[in-house]
Coordinates of C-alpha atoms and ligand atoms in Angstrom, one line a residue:
Chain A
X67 CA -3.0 46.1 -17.8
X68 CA -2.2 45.8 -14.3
X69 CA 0.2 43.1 -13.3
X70 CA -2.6 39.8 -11.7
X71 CA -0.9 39.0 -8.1
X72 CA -0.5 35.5 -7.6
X73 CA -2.7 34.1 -4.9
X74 CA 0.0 31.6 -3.2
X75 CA -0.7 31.4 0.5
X76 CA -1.3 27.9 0.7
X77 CA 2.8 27.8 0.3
X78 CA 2.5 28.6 3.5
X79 CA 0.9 25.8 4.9
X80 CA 2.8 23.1 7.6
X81 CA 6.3 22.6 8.2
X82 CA 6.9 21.6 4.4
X83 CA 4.6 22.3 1.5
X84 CA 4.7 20.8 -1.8
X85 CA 1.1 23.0 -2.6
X86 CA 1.1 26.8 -3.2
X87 CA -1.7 28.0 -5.0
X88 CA -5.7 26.3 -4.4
X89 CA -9.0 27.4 -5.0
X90 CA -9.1 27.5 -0.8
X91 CA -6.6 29.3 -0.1
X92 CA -8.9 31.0 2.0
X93 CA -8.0 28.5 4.6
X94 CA -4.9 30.0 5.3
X95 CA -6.6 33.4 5.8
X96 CA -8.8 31.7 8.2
X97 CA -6.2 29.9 10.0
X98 CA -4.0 33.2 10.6
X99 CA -7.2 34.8 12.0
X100 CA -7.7 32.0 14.5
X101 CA -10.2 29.3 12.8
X102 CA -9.9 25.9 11.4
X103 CA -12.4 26.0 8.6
X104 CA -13.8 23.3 6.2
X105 CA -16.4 23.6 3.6
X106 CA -19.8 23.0 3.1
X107 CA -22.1 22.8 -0.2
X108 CA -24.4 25.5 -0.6
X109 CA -26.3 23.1 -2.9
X110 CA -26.4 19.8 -1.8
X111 CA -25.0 20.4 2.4
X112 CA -22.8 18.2 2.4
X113 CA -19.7 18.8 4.5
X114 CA -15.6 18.8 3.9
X115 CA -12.8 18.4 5.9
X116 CA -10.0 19.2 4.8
X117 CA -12.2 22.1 3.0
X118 CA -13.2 21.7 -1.0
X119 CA -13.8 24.0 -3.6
X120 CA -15.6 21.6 -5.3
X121 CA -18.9 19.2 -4.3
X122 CA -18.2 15.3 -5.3
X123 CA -21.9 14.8 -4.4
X124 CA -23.6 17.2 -6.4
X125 CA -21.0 18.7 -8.6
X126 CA -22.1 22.4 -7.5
X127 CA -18.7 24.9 -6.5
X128 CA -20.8 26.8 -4.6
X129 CA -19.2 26.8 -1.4
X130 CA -19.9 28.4 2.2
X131 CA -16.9 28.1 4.9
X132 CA -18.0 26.5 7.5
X133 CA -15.5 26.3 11.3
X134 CA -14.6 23.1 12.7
X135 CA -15.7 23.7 16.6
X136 CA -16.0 22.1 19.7
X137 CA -15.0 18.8 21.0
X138 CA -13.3 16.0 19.2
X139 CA -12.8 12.6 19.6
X140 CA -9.5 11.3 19.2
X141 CA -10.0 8.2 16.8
X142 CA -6.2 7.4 16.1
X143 CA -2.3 8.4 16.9
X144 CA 1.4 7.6 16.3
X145 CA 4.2 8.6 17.4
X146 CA 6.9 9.1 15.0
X147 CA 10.7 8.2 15.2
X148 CA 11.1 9.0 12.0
X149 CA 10.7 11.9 9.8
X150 CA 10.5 12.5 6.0
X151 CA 13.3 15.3 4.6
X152 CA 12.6 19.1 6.5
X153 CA 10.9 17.5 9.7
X154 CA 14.4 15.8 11.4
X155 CA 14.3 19.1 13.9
X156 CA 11.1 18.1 14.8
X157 CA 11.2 14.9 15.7
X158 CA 9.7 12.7 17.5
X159 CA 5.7 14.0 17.3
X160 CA 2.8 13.0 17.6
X161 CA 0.2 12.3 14.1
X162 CA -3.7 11.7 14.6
X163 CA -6.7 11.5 13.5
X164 CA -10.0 13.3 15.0
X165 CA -13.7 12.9 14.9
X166 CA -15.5 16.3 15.1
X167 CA -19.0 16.8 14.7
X168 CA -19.6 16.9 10.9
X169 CA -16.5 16.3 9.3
X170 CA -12.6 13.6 10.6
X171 CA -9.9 16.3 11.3
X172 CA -6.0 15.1 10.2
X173 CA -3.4 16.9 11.8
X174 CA -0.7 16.7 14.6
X175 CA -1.1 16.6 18.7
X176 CA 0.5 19.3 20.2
X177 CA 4.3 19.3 21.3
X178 CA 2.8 20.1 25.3
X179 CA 1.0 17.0 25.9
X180 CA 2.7 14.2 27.2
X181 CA 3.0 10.6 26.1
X182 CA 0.5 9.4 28.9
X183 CA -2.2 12.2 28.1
X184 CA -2.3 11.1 24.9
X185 CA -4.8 8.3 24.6
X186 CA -7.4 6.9 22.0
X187 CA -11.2 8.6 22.9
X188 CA -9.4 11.5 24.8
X189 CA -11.5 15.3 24.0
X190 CA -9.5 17.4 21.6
X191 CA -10.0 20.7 19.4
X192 CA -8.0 22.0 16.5
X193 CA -6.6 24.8 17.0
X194 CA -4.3 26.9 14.6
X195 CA -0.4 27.4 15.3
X196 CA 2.3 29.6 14.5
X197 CA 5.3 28.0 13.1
X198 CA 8.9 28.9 12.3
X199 CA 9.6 31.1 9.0
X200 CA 5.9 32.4 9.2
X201 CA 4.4 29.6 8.5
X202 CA 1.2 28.1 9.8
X203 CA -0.9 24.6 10.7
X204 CA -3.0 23.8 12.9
X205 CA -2.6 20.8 16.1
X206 CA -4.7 19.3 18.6
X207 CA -4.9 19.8 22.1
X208 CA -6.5 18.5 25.1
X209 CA -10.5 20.4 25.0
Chain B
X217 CA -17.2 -18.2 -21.9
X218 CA -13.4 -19.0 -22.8
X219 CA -11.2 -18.4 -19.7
X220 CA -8.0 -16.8 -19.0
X221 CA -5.1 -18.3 -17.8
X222 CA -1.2 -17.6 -16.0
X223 CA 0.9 -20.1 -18.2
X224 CA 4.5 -18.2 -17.6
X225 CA 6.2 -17.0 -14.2
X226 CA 9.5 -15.2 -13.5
X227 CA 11.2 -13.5 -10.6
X228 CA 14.7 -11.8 -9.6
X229 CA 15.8 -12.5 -6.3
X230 CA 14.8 -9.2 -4.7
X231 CA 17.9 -7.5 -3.1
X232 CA 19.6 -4.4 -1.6
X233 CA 21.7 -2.7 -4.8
X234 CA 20.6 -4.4 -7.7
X235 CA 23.9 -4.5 -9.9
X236 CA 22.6 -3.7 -13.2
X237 CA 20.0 -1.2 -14.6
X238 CA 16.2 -1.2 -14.9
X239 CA 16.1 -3.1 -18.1
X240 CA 18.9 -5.7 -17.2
X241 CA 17.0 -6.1 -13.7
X242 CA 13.7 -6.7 -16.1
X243 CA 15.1 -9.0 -18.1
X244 CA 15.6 -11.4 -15.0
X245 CA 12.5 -12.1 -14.5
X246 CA 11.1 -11.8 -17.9
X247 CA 13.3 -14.7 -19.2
X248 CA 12.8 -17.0 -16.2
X249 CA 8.7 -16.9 -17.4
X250 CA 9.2 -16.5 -20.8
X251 CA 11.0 -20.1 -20.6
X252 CA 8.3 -21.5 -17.9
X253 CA 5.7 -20.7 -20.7
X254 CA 7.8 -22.6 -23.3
X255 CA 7.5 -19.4 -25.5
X256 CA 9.6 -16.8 -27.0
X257 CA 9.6 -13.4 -27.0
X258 CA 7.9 -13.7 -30.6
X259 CA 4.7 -15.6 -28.9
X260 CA 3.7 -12.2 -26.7
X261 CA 1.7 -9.7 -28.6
X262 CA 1.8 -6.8 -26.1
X263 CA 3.5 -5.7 -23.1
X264 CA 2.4 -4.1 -19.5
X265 CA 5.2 -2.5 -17.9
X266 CA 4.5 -1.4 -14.2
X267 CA 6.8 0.3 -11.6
X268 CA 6.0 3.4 -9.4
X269 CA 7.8 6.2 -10.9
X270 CA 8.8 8.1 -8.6
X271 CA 12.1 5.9 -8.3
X272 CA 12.7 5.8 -11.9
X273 CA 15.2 8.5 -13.7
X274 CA 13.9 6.7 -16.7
X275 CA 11.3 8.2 -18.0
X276 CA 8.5 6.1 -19.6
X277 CA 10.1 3.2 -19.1
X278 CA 7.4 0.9 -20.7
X279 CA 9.7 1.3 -24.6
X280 CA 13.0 1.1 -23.0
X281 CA 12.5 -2.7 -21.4
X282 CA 9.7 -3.5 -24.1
X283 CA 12.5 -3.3 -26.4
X284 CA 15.3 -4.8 -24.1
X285 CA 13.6 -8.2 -23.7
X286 CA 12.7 -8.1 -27.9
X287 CA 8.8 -7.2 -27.4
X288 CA 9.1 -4.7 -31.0
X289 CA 6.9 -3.9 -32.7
X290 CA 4.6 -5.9 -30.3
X291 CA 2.4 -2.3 -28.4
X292 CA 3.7 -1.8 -24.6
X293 CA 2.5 0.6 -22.3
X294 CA 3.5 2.0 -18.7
X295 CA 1.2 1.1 -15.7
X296 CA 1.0 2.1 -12.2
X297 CA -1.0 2.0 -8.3
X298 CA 2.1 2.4 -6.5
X299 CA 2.7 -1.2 -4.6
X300 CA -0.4 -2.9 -6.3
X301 CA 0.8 -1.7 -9.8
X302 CA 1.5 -5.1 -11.2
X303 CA -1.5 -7.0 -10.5
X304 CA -3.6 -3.6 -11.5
X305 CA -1.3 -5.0 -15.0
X306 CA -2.5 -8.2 -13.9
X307 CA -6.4 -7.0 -14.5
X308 CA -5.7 -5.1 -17.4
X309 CA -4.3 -8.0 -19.0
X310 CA -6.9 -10.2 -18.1
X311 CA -9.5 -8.0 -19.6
X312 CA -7.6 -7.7 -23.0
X313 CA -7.4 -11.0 -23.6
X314 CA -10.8 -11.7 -22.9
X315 CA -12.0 -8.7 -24.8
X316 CA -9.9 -10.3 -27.7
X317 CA -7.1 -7.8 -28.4
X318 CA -4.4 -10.1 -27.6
X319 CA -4.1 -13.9 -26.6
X320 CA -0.5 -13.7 -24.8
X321 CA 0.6 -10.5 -22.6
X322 CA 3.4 -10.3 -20.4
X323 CA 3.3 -8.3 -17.4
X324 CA 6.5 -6.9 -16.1
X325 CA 6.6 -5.5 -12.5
X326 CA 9.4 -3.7 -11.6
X327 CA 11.6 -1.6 -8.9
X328 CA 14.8 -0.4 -8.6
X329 CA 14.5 1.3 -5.4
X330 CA 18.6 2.3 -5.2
X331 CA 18.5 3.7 -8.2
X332 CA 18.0 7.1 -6.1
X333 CA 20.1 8.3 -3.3
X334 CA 19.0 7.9 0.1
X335 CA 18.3 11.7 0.5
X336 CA 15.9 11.5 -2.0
X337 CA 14.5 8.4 -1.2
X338 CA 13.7 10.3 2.2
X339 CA 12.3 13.1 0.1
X340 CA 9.6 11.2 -1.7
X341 CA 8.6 9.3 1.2
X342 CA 6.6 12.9 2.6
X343 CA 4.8 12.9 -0.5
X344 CA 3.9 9.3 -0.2
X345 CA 0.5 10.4 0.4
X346 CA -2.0 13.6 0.3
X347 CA 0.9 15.9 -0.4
X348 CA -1.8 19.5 0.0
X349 CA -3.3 17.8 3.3
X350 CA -1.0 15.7 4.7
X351 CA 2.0 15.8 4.4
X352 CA 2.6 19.3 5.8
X353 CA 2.6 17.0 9.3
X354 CA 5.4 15.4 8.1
X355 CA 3.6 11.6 7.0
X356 CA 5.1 8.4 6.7
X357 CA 4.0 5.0 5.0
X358 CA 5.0 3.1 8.8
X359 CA 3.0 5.6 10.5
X360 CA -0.4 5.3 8.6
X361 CA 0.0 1.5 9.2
X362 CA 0.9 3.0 12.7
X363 CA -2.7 4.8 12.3
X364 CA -4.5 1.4 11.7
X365 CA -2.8 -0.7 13.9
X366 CA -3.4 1.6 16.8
X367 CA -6.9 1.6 15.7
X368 CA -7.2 -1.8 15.8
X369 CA -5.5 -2.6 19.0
X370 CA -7.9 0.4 20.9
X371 CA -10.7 -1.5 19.0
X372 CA -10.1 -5.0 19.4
X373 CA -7.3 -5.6 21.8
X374 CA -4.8 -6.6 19.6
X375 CA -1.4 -6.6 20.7
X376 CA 2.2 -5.0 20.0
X377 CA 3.5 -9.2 20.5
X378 CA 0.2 -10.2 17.9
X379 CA 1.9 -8.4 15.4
X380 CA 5.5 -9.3 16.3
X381 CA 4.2 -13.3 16.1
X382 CA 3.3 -11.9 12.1
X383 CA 6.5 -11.3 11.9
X384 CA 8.3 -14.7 13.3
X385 CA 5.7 -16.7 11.2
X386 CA 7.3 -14.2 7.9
X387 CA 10.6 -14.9 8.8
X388 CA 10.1 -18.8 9.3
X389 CA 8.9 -19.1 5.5
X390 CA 11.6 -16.1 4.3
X391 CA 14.5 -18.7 5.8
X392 CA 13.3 -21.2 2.7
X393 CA 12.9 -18.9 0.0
X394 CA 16.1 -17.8 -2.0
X395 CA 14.5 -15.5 -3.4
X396 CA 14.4 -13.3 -0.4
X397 CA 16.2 -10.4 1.1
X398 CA 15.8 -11.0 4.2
X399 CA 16.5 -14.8 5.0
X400 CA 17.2 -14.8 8.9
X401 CA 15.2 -15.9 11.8
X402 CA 13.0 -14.0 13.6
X403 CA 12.3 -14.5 17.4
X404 CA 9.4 -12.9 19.7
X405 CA 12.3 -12.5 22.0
X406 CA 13.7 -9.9 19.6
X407 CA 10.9 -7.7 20.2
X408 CA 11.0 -8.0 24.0
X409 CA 14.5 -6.8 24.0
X410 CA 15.0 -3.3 24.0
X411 CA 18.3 -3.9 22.3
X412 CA 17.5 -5.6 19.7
X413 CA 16.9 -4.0 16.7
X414 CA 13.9 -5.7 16.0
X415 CA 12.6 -3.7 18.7
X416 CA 13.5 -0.5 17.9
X417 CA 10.8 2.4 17.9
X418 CA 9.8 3.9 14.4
X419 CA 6.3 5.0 14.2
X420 CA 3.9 3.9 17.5
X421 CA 3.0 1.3 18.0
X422 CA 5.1 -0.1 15.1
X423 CA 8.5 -1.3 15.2
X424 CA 11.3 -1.9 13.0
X425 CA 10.5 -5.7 12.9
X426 CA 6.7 -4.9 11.7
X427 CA 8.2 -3.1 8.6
X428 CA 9.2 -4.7 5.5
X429 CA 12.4 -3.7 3.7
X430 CA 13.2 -1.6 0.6
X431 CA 14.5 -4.1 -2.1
X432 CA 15.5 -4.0 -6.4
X433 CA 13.9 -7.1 -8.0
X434 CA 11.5 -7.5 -10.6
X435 CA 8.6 -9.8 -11.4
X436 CA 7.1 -11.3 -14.9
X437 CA 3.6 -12.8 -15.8
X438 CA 2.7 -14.3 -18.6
X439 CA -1.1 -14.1 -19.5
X440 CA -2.7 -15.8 -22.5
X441 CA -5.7 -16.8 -23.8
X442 CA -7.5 -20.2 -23.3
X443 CA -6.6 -21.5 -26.8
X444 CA -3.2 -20.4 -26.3
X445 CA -3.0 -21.6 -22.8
X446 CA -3.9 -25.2 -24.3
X447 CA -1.3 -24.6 -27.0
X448 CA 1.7 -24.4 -24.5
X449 CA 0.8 -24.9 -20.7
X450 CA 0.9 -28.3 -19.4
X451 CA -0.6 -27.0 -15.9
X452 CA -2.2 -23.3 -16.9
X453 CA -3.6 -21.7 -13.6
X454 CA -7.1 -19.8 -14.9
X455 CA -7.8 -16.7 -13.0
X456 CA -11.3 -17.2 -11.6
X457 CA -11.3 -13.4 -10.2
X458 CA -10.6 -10.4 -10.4
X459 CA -11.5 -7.3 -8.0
X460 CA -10.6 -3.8 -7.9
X461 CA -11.5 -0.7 -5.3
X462 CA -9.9 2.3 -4.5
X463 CA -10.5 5.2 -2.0
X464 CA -10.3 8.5 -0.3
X465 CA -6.3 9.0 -0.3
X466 CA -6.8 11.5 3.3
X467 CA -7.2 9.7 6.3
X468 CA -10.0 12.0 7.2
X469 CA -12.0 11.0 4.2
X470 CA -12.3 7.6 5.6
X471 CA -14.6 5.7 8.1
X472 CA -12.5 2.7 8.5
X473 CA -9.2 2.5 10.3
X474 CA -9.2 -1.0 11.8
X475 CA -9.4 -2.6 8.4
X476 CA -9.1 -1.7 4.7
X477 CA -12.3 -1.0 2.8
X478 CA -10.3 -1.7 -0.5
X479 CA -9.6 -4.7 0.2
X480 CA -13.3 -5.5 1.6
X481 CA -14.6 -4.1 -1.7
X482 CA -12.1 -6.0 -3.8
X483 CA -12.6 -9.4 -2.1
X484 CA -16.3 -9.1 -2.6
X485 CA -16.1 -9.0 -6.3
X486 CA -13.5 -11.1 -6.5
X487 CA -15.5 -14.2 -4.7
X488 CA -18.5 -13.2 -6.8
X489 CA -16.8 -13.2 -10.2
X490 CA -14.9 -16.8 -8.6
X491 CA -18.3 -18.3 -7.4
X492 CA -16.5 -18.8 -4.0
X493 CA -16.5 -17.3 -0.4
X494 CA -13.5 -16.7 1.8
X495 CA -13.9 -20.8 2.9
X496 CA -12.7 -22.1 -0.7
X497 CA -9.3 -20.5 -0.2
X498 CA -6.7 -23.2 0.1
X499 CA -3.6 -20.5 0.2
X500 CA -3.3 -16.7 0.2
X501 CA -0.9 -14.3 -0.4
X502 CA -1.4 -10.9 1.7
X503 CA 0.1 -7.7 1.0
X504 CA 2.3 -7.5 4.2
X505 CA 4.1 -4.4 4.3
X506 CA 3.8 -3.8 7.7
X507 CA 2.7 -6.3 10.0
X508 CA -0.3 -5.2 10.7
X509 CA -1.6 -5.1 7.2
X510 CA -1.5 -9.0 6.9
X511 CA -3.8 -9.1 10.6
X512 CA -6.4 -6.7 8.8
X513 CA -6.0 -8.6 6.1
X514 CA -7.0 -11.7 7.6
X515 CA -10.2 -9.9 8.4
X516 CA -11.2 -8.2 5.5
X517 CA -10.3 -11.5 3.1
X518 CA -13.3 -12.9 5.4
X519 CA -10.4 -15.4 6.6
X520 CA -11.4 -14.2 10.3
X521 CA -14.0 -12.2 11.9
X522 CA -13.4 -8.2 12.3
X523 CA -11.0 -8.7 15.1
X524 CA -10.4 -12.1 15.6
X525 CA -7.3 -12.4 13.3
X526 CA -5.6 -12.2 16.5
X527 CA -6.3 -15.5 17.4
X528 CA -5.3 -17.2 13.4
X529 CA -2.3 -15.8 14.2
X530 CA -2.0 -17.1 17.7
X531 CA -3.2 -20.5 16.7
X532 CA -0.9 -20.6 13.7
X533 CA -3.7 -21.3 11.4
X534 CA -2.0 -19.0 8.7
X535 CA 1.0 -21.5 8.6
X536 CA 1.9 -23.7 6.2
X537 CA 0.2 -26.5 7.9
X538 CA -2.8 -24.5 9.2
X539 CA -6.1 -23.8 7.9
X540 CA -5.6 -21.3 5.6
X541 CA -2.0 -21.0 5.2
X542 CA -1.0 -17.3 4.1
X543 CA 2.2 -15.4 2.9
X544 CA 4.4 -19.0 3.1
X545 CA 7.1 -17.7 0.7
X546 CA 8.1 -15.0 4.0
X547 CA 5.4 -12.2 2.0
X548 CA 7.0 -9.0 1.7
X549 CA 8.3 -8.8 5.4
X550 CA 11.2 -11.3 3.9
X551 CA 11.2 -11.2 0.6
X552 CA 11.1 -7.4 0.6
X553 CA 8.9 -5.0 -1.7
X554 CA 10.4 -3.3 -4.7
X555 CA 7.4 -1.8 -5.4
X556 CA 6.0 -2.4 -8.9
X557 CA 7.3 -5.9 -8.7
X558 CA 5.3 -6.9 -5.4
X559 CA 2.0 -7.9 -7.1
X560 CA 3.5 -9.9 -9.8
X561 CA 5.9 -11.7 -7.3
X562 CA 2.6 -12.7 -5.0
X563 CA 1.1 -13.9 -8.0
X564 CA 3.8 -16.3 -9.2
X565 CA 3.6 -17.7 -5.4
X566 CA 0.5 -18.8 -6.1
X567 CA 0.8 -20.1 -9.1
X568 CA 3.6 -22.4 -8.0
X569 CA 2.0 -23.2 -5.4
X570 CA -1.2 -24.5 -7.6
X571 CA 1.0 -26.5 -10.2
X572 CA 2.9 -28.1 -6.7
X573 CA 6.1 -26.4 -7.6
X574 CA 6.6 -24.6 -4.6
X575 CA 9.1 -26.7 -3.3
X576 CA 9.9 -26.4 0.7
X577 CA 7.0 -24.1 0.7
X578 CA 4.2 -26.1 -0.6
X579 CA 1.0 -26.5 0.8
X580 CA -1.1 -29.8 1.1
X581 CA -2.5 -29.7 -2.4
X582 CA -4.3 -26.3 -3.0
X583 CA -7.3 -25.9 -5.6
X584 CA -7.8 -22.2 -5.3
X585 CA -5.1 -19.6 -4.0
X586 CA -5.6 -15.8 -3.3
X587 CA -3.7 -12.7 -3.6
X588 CA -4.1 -9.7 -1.6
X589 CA -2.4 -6.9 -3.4
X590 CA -2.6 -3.1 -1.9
X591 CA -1.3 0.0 -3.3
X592 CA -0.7 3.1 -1.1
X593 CA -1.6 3.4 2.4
X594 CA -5.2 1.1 1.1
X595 CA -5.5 3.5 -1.2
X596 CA -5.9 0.6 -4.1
X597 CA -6.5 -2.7 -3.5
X598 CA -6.6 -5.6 -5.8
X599 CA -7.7 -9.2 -5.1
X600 CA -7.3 -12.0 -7.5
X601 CA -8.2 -15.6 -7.0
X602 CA -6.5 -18.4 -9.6
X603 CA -7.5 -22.1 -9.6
X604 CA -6.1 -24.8 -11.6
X605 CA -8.1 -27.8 -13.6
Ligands
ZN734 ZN1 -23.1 19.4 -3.2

């Protein structure tokens, strides 16, 4: 019997990740081709961000991929000081929160905006980026 | 329907390097309400235990202490919702004495936050929250408070000195209570120096002086039946409420970020259960872990409209001598917040504060007292109201 490879690309997933394998690891996939992807149910339509394998409405696990585009709202930020063990290099940056058409978007502002551009209501989109050690995420920047 | 009542509580001084282990730390508190019920370890037929584990090396620490403060063969079991966990044990107990399993239970909160280094203090903080989603961005408990006050500021025009007065009013009731850890005053002229550590930066718009500290200490709660009660309380304090929520743990699962919808939710049924509304409170305690958490507090307890606990705090209504006096032992901004001994240490504010025993503390004669009790970035929330006869 052939040897099963292990499917453990979420490992690869922001600066530090405590998760390596999940039933979307797809998302990596997607992220290294360019797209920020949640899910939505087949069954029910209801959408997920960050993506599901499973439907907490309707129970189904029939899942489509569906790409978080356009503009966002910025909703929420802070700037941190402070970082937990494997971010000190890192420090300070930027965390928010982002209101997209169907689905709220958690994630970081990127490193090349400065303090004043950064404001509650500004446009933003998700976009994937590369990391150090081949590792990925995704941040916001100014849409 | 026979009530429940609080007729026992206990609490260590909460401090920086508790010098003893978890069970001698348990024992602390555990005594001090054992002998405010007039009972003995032989009068308690089961045990709640409730810490957040992740600074225990112990593991399953619910048999270690059961047996340390003499609570075999009596059952015991190990509780937790991170810095709710002991009034979570609070609700549990309450339902199995009314359900008739047992009459007296102690509850035992509990945190020896030194007991791990520093380094991996720091560690366990970036899993604090959604480790797959989250905390890949490198999350911290300030800066999700940092999340909500921001929101709330953009929203309602709350202020970076609104918080900080939080703070001073903390810090004015933390000066009376020697139970404390931090027991110094706080200005508003801290926070306008740049110098002052008070003012130091940690997570936007949040500053050191909006963050409560790490502490040891441990809590105890003694919970008995109404024929107990009558059996050995002079002055039992009945628990009129109890209410429960929880919610998404990822920010981007949620829809409010100027307020907690746990603590909505678990005010609601708490007032129903009670027969009250937000108006028959006479003295809360508020889950203040950040400063900002006691202003959305005010809000979501009903004690001010959705943005207008601003302007309790800047009329001082929330001081001893205001309308609805909250967090006047110093809350957890002074007293600190050893985790799985926070709810339990709220809780025996309150009831102090409803037999008259609060001493420098008390508030004009208080028939029904609230505590506010959140696990997690509001990602539990329990709200308990107590009254006495
Ligand atoms: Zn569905």
């Amino acid at each position: 019997m052939a040897k099963q490879e292990i499917d453990d690309r979420f490992k690869k997933f922001g600066t530090v990740s405590f998760t390596s394998i999940s039933k979307v690891n797809d998302f990596i996939g997607y992220l290294e081709k360019g797209q920020v992807m949640g899910t939505k149910c087949k069954k029910c339509g209801m959408t997920f961000f960050p993506p599901r394998a499973d439907c907490s409405g309707c129970l189904s696990s029939d899942m489509d991929w569906m790409e978080v585009t356009g503009e966002g709202t910025l909703l929420t930020f802070s700037k941190l000081q402070y970082g937990p063990v494997g971010f000190e290099g890192e420090l300070p940056y930027t965390i928010a929160l982002a209101q997209f058409k169907d689905v709220k978007v958690f994630g970081r502002m990127s490193k090349e905006l400065s303090d004043a551009d950064v404001v509650v209501g500004m446009k933003v989109k998700a976009l994937p980026v590369q990391l150090a050690n081949g590792k990925i995420s995704y941040e916001f920047q100014k849409a | 329907m026979a009530r429940v009542a609080i007729i026992g509580v206990g609490q260590s001084k909460f401090v920086r390097g508790y010098p003893g282990s978890i069970r001698e730390l348990a024992f602390e508190a555990f005594r001090e309400a054992v002998q405010d019920a007039k009972m003995t370890s032989k009068d308690i037929d089961a045990s709640i235990i409730c810490s957040a584990p992740e600074y225990d090396k112990q593991r399953s620490p619910a048999g270690v202490i059961a047996e340390y403060l003499g609570l075999t063969p009596q059952p015991t079991f190990y509780l937790e919702t991170v810095c709710s966990s002991s009034s979570t044990g609070l609700k549990v107990a309450y339902s199995m004495v009314k359900a008739g399993l047992h009459d007296a239970i102690c509850v035992l909160g509990f945190q020896k936050m030194s007991e791990i280094t520093s380094a991996e203090s720091q560690e366990r903080m970036g899993r604090g929250a959604d480790i797959q989603w989250e905390s890949p961005f490198g999350t911290m408990m300030p800066a999700y408070y940092a999340l909500h006050a921001r929101a709330h500021m953009a929203k309602y025009g709350t202020t970076e000195e609104d918080l900080a007065l939080i703070r001073v009013k903390a810090a004015t009731y933390g000066q009376i209570n020697d139970r404390a850890v931090y027991q110094k005053p706080v200005t508003l002229e801290m926070f306008k120096n740049p110098q002052d550590n008070m003012a130091g930066p940690v997570a936007s718009p949040l500053r050191v002086g909006d963050c409560c500290a790490n502490a040891d200490g441990s809590s105890c709660i003694i919970v008995a039946s109404e024929e107990k009660a009558k059996v050995f309380s002079e002055k039992p304090v009945w628990i009129l409420g109890v209410g429960a929520a929880s919610t998404a743990v990822n920010m981007a699962g949620r829809d409010l970020f100027s307020g907690l919808t746990v603590a909505v939710e678990a005010s609601k049924t708490a007032y129903k259960m009670a027969g009250i509304s937000s108006r028959d409170v006479d003295v809360a305690e508020v889950h203040d872990c950040f400063t900002i958490a006691e202003m959305m507090a005010y809000e979501n307890l009903g004690f001010a409209k959705p943005g207008e606990g601003k302007d309790l705090i800047r009329a001082k209504e929330t001081y001893k001598e205001g309308s609805i006096p909250v967090n006047v032992d110093g809350g957890l901004l002074s007293k600190g917040h050893p985790i799985g001994a926070t709810g339990g240490s709220q809780l025996r504010t309150i009831v102090l504060q409803l037999r008259g025993e609060a001493g420098q503390m008390q508030v004009s004669n208080p028939e029904i007292g609230l505590v506010h009790n959140i696990g997690g970035v509001g990602l539990y929330g329990n709200v308990t109201i107590l009254g006495r006869d």
